[in-house]
Tab-separated table of N, CA and C in Angstrom:
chain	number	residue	atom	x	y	z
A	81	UNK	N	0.827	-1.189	0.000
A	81	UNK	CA	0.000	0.000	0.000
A	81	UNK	C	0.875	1.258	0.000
A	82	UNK	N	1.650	1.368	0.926
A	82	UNK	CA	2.911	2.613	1.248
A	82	UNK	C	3.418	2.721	0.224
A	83	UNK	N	4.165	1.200	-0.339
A	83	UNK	CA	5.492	1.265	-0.958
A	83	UNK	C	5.611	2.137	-2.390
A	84	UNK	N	4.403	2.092	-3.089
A	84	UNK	CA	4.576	3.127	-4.491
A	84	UNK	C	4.951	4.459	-3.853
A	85	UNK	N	3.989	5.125	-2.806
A	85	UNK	CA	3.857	6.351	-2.578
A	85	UNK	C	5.132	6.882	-2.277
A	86	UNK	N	5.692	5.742	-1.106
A	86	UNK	CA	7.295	6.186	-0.463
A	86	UNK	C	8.191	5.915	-1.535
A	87	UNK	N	7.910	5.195	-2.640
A	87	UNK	CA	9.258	5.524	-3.495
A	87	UNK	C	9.024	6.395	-4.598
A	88	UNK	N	8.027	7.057	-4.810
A	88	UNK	CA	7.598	8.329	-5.523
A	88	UNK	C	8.187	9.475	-4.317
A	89	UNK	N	8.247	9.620	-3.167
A	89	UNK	CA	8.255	10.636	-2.510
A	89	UNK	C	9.657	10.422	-2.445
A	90	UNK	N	10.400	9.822	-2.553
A	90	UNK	CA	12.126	9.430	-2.175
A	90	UNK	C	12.895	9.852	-3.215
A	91	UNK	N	11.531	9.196	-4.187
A	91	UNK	CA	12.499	9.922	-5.865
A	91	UNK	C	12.512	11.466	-5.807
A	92	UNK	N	11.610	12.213	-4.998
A	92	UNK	CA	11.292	13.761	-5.259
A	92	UNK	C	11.842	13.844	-3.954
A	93	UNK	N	12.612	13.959	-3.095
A	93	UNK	CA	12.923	14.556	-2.050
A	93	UNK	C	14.664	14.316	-2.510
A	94	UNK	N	15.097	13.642	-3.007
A	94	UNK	CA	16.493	13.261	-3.883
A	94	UNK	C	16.603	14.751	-4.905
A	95	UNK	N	15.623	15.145	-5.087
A	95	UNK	CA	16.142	16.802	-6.077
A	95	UNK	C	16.235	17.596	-4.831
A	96	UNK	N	15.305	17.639	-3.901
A	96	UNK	CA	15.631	18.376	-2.808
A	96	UNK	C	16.946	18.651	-2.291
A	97	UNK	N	17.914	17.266	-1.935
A	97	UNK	CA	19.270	17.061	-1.449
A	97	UNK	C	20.051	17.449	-2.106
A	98	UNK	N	19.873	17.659	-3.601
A	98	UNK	CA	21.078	18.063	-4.268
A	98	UNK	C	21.476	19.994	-4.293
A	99	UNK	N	20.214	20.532	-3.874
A	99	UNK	CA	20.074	22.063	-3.473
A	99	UNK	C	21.279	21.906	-2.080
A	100	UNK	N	21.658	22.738	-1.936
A	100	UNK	CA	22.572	23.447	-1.043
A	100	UNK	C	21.614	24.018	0.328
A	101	UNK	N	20.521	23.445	0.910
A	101	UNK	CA	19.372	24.380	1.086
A	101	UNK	C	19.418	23.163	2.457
A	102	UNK	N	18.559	24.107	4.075
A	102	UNK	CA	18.321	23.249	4.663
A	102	UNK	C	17.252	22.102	4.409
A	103	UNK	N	17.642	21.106	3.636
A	103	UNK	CA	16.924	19.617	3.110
A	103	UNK	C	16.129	19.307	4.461
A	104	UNK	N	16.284	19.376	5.752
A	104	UNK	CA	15.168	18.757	6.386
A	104	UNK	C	14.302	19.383	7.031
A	105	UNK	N	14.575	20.742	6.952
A	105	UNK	CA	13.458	21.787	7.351
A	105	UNK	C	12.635	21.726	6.390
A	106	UNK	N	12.797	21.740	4.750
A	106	UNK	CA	11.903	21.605	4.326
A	106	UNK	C	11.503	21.168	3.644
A	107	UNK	N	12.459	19.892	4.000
A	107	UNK	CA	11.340	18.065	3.490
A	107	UNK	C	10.259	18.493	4.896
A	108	UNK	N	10.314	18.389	5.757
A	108	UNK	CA	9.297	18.543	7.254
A	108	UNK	C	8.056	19.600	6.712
A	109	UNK	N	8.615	20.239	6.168
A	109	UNK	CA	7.435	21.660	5.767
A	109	UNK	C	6.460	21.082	4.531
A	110	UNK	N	7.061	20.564	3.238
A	110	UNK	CA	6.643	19.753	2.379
A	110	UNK	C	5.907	18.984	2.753
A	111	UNK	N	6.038	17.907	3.826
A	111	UNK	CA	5.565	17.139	3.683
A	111	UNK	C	4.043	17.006	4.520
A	112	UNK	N	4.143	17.839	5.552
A	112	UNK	CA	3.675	18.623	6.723
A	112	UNK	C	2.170	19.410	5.959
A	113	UNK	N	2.479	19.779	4.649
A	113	UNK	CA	1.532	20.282	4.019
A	113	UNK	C	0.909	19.368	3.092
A	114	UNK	N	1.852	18.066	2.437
A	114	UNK	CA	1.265	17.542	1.802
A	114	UNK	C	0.390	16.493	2.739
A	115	UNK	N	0.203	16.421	4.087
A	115	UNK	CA	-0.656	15.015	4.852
A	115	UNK	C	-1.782	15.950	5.233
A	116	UNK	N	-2.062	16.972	5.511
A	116	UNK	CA	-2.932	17.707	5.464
A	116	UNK	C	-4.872	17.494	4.717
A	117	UNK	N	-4.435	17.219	3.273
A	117	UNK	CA	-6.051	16.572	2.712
A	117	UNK	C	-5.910	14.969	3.105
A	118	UNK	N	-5.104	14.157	3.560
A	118	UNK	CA	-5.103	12.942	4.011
A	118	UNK	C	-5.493	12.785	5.455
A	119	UNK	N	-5.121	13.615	6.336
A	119	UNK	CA	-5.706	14.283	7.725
A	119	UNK	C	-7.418	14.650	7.728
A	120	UNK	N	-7.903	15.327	7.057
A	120	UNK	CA	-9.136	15.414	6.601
A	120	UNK	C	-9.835	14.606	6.087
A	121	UNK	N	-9.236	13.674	5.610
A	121	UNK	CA	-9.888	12.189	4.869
A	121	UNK	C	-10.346	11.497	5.776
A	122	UNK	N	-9.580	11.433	6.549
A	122	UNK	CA	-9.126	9.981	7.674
A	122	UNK	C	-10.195	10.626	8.790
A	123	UNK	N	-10.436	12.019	9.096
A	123	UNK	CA	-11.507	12.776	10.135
A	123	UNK	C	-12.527	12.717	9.770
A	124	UNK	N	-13.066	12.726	8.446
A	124	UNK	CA	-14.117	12.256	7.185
A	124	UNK	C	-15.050	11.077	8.007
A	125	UNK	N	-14.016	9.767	7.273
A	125	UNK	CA	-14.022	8.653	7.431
A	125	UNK	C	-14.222	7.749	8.970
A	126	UNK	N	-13.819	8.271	9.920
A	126	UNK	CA	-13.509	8.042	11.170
A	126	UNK	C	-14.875	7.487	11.768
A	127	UNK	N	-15.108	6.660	12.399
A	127	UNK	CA	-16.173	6.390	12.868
A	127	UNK	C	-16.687	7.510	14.000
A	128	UNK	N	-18.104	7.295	14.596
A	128	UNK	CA	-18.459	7.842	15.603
A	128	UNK	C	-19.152	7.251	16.483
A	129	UNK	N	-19.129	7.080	17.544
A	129	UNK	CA	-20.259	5.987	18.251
A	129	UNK	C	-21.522	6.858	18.457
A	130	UNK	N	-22.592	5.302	17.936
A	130	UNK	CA	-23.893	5.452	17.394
A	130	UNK	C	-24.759	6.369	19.080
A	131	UNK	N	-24.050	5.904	19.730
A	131	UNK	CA	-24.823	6.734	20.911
A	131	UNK	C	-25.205	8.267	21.074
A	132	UNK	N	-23.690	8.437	20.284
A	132	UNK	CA	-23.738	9.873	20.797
A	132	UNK	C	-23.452	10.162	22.144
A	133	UNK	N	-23.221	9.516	23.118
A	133	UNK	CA	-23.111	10.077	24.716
A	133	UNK	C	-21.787	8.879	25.042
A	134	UNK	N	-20.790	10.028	25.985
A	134	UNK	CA	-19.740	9.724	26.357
A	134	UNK	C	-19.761	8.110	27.043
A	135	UNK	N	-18.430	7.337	27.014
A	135	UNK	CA	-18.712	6.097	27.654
A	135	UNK	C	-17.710	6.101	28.322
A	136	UNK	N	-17.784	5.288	29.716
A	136	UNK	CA	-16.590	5.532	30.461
A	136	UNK	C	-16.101	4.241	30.622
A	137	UNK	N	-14.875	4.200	30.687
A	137	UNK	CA	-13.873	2.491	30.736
A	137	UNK	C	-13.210	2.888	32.015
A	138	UNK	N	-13.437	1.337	32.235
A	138	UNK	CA	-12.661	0.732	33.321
A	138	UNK	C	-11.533	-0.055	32.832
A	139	UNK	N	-10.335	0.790	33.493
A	139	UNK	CA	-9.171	0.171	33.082
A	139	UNK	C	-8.470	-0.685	33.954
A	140	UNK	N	-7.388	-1.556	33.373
A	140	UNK	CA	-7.092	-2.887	34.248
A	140	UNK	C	-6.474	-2.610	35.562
A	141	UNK	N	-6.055	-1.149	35.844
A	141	UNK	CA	-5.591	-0.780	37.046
A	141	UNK	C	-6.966	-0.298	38.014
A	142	UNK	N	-7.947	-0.691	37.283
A	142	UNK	CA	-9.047	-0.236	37.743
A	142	UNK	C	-9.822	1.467	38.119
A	143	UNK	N	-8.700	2.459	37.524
A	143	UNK	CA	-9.544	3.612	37.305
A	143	UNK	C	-10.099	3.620	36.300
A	144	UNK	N	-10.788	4.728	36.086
A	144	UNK	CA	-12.506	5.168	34.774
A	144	UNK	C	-12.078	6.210	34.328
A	145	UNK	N	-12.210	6.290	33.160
A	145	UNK	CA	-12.001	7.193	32.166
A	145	UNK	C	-12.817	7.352	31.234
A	146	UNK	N	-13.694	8.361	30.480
A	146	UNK	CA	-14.319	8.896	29.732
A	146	UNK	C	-14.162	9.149	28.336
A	147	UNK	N	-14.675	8.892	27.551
A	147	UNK	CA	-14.548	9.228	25.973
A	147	UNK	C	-15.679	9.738	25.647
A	148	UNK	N	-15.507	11.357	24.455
A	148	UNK	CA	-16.693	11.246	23.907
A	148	UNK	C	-16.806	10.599	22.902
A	149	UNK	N	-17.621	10.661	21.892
A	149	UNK	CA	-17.787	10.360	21.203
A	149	UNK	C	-17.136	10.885	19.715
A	150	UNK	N	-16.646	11.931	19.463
A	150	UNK	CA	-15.903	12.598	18.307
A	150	UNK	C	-14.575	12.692	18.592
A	151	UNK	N	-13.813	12.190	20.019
A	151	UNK	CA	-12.435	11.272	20.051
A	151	UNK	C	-11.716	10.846	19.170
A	152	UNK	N	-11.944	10.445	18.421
A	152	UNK	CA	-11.190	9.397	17.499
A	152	UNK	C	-11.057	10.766	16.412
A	153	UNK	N	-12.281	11.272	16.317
A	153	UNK	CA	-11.739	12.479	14.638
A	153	UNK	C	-10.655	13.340	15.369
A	154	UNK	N	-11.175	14.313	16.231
A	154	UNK	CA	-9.944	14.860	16.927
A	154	UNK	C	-8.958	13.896	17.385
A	155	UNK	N	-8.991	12.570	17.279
A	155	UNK	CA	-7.088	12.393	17.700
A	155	UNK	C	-5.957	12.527	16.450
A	156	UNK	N	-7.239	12.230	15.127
A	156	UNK	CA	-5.786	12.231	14.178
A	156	UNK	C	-5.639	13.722	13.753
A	157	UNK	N	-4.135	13.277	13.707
A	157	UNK	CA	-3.177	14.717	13.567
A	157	UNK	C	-2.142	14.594	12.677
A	158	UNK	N	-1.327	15.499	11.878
A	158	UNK	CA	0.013	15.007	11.553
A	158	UNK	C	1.133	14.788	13.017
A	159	UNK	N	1.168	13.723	12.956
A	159	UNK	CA	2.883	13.644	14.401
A	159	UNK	C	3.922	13.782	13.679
A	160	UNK	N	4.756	14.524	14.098
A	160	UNK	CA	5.973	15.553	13.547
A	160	UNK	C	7.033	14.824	14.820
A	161	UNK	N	8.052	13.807	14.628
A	161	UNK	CA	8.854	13.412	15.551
A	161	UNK	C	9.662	13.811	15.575
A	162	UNK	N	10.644	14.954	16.203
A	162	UNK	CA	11.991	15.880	16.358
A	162	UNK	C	12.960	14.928	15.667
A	163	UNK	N	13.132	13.513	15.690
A	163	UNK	CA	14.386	12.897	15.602
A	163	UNK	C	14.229	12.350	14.174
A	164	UNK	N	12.948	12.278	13.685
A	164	UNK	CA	12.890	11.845	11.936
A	164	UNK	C	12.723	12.591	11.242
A	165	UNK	N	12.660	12.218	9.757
A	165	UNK	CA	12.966	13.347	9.126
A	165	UNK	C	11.665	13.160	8.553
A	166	UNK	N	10.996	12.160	8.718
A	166	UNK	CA	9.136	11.860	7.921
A	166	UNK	C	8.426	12.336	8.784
A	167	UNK	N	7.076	12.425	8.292
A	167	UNK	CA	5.804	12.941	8.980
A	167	UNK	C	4.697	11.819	9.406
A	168	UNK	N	4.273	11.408	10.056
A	168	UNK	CA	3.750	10.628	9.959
A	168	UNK	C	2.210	11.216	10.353
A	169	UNK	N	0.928	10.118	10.113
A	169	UNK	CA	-0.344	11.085	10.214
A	169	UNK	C	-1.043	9.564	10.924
A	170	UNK	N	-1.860	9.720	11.676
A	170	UNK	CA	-2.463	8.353	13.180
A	170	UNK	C	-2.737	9.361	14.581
A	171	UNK	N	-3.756	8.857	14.922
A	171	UNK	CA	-4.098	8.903	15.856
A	171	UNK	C	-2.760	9.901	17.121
A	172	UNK	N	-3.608	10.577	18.165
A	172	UNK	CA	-2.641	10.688	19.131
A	172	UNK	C	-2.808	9.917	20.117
A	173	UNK	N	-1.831	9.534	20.643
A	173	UNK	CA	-1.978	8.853	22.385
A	173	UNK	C	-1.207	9.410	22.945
A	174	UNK	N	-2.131	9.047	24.536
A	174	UNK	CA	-2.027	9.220	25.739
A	174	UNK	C	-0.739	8.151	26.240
A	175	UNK	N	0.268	8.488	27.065
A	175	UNK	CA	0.928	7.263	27.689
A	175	UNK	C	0.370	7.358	28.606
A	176	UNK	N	0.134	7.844	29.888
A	176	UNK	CA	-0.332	7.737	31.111
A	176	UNK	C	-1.758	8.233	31.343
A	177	UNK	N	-2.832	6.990	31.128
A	177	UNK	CA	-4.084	7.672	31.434
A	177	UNK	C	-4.601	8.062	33.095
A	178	UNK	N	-5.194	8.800	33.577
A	178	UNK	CA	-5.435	8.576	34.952
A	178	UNK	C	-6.643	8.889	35.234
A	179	UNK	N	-7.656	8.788	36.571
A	179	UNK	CA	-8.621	8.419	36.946
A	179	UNK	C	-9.139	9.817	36.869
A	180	UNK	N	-10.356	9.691	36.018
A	180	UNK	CA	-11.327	10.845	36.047
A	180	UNK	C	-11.300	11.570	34.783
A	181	UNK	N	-10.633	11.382	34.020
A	181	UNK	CA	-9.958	12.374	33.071
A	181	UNK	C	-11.192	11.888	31.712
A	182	UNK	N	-11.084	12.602	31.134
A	182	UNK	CA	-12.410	12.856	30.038
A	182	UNK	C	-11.719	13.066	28.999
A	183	UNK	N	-11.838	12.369	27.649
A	183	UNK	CA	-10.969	12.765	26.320
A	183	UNK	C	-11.864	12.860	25.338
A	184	UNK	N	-11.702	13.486	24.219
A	184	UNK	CA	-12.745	13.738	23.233
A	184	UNK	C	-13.638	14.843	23.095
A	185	UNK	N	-13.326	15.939	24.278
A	185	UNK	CA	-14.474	16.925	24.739
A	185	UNK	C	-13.814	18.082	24.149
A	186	UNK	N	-12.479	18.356	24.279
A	186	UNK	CA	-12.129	19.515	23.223
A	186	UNK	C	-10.813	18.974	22.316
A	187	UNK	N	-10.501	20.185	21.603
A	187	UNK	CA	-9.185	19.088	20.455
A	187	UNK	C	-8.195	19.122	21.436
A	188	UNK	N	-8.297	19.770	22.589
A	188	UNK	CA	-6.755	19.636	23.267
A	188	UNK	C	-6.911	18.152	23.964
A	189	UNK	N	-7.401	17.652	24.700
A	189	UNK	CA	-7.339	16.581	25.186
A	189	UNK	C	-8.300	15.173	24.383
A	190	UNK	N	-7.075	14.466	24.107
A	190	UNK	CA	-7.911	13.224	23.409
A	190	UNK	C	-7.054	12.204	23.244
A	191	UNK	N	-6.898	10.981	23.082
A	191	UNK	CA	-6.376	9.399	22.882
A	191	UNK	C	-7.022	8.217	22.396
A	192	UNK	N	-6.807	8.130	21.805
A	192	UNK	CA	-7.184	7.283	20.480
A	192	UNK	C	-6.657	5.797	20.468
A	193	UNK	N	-6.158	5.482	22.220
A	193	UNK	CA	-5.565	4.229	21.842
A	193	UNK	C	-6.410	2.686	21.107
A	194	UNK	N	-7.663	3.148	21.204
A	194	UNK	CA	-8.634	2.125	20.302
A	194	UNK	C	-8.084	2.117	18.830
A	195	UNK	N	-7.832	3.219	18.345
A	195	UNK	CA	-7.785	2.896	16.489
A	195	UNK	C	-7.574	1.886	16.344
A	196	UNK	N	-6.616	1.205	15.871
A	196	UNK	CA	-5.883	0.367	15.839
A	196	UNK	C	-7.399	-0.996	15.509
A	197	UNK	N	-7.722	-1.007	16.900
A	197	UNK	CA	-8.996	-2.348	17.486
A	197	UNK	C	-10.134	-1.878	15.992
A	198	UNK	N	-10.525	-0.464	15.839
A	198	UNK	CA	-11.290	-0.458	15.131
A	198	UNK	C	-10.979	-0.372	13.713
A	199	UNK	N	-9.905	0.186	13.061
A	199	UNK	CA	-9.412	-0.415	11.720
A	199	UNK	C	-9.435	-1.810	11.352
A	200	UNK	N	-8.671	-2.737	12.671
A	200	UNK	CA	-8.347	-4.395	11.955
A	200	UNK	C	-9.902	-5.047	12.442
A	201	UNK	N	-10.241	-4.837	13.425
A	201	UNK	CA	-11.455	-5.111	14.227
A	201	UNK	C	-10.584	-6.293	15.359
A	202	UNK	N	-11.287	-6.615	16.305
A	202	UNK	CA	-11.292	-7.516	17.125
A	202	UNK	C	-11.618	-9.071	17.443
A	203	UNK	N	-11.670	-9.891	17.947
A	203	UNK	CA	-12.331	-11.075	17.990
A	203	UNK	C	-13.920	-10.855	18.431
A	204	UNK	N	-13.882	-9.486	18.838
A	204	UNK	CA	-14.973	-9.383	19.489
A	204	UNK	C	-16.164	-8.512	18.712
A	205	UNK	N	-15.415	-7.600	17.711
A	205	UNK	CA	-16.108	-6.812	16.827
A	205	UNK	C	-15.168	-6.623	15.192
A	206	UNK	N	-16.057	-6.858	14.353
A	206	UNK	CA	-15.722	-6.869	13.183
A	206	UNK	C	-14.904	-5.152	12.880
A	207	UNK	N	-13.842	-5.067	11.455
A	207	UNK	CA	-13.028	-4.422	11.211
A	207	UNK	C	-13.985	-3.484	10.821
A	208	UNK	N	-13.597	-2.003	10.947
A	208	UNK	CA	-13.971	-0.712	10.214
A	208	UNK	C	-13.344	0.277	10.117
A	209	UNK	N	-12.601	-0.193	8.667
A	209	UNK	CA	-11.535	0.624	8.235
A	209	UNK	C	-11.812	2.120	7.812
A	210	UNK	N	-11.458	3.063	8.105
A	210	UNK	CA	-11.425	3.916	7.716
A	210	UNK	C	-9.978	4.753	7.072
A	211	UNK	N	-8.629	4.089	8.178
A	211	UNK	CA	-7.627	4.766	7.580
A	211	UNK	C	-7.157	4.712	6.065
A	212	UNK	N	-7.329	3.428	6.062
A	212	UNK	CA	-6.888	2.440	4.544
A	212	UNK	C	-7.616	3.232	3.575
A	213	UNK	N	-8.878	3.127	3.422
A	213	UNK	CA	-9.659	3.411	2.202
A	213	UNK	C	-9.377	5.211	2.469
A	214	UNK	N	-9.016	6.261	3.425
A	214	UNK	CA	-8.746	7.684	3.208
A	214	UNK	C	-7.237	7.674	2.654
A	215	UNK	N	-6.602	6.717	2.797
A	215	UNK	CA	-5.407	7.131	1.790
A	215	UNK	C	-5.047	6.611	0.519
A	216	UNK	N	-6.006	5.494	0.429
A	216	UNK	CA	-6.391	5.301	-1.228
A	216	UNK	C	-7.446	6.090	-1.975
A	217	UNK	N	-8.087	7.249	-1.093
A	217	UNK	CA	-8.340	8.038	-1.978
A	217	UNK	C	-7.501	9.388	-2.170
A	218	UNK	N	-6.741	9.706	-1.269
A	218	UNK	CA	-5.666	10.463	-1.408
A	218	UNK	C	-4.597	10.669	-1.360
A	219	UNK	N	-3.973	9.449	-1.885
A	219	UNK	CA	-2.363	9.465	-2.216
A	219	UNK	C	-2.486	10.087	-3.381
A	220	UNK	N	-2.589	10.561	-4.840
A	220	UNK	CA	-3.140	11.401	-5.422
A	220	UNK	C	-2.806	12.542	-5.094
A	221	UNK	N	-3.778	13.088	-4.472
A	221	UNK	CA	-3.522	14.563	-3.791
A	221	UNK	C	-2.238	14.872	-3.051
A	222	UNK	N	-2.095	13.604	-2.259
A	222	UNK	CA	-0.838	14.065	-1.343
A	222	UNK	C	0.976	13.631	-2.058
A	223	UNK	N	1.222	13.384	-3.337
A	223	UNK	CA	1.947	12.859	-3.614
A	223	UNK	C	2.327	14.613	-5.136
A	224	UNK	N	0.581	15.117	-5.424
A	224	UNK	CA	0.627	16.100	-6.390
A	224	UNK	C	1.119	17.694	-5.346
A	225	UNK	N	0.903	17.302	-3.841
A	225	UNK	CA	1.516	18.609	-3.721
A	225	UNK	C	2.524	18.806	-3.142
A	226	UNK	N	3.010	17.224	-2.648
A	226	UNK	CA	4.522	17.143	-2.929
A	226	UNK	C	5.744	17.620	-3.923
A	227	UNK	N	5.063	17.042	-5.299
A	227	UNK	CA	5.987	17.693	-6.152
A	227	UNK	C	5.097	18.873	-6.287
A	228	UNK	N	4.607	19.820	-6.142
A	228	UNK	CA	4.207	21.434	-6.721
A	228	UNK	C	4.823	21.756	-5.715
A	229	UNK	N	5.062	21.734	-4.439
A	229	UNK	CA	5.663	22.146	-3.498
A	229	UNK	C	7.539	22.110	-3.667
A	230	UNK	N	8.022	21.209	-4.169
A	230	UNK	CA	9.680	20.973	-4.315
A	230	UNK	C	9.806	21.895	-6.012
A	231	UNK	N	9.056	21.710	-6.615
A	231	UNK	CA	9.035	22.350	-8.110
A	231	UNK	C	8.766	23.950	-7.267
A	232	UNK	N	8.413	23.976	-6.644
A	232	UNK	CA	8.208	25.743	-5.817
A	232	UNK	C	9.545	26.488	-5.522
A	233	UNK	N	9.802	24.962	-4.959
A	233	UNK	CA	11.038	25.129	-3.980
A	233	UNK	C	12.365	25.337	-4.874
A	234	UNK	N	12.862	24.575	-6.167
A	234	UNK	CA	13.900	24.186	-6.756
A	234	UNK	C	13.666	26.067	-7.851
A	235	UNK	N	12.215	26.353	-8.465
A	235	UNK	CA	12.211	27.503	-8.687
A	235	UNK	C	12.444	28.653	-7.900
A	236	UNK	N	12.373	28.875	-6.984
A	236	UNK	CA	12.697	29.846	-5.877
A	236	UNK	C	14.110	30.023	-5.327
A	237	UNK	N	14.834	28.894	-5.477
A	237	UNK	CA	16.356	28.688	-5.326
A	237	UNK	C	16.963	29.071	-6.882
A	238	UNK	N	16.572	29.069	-7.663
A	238	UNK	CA	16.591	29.392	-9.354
A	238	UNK	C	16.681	30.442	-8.876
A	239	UNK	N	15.943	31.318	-9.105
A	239	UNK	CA	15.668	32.763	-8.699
A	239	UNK	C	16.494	33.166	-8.195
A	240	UNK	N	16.714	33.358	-6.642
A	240	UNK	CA	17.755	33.330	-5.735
A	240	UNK	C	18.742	33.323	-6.326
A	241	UNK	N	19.932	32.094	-6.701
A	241	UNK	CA	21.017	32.277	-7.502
A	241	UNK	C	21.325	32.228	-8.601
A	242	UNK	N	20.148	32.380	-9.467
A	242	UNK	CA	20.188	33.437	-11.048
A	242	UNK	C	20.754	32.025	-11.817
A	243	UNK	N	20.218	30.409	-11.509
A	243	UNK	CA	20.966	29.706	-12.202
A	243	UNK	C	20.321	29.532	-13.456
């Protein structure tokens, strides 16, 4: 599924490297803009529970915790990791949940550690993919403003030193 996209994006980030230019500020910026309509896909697509009203879990340490229901759209985000040079776009999580705490109620607080259960599904509940089918409809988009974005970039360095 990845592998066309990442070696279309490897072939176009290779003109990037040969510029004299900081290459990973803005492969990060590039790319940062190109997950953007794939971010929106995937918030699209995202399920919602049919209730409508928050549900609270009991976790194996035995505190309760709250979800609303539009959780899951607000968790995905682009994650921007200081130490790589890719972007990656999934869900956010929580490492340390604790007792009482409510996620899903504004975009600042939310965890999404379910995705995962609800893309492949469970033994217990059937799969409902949503990530898969939002980036087969927009690798497309996100691969066309990749290169308009480096073709921006390689013209603007043109310019610059009159080559």
């Amino acid at each position: 599924m990845l592998r066309g996209l990442n070696k279309d994006v490897r072939q176009i980030m290779k003109t990037l490297e040969k510029l004299p230019i900081d290459v990973r500020k803005e492969r990060k910026r590039i790319l940062r803009k190109a997950a953007k309509p794939l971010v929106a896909a995937i918030q699209v697509k995202a399920p919602v529970l049919k209730s409508r009203r928050k549900v609270t879990i009991t976790l194996k340490n035995g505190s309760k915790v709250t979800y609303y229901p539009n959780n899951l759209r607000l968790a995905i985000r682009v994650l921007d990791f200081r130490r790589s040079q890719s972007v990656f776009v999934g869900p956010k999580l929580t490492r340390k949940r604790k007792e009482g705490e409510e996620y899903g109620k504004s975009r600042a607080k939310v965890d999404a550690f379910y995705a995962a259960m609800i893309e492949y599904g469970t033994k217990n509940m059937s799969a409902r993919p949503y990530m898969r089918p939002a980036y087969e409809a927009t690798k497309g988009q996100v691969l066309a403003v990749i290169r308009q974005e480096v073709e921006k970039l390689v013209q603007e360095f043109g310019k610059k030193n009159e080559v």
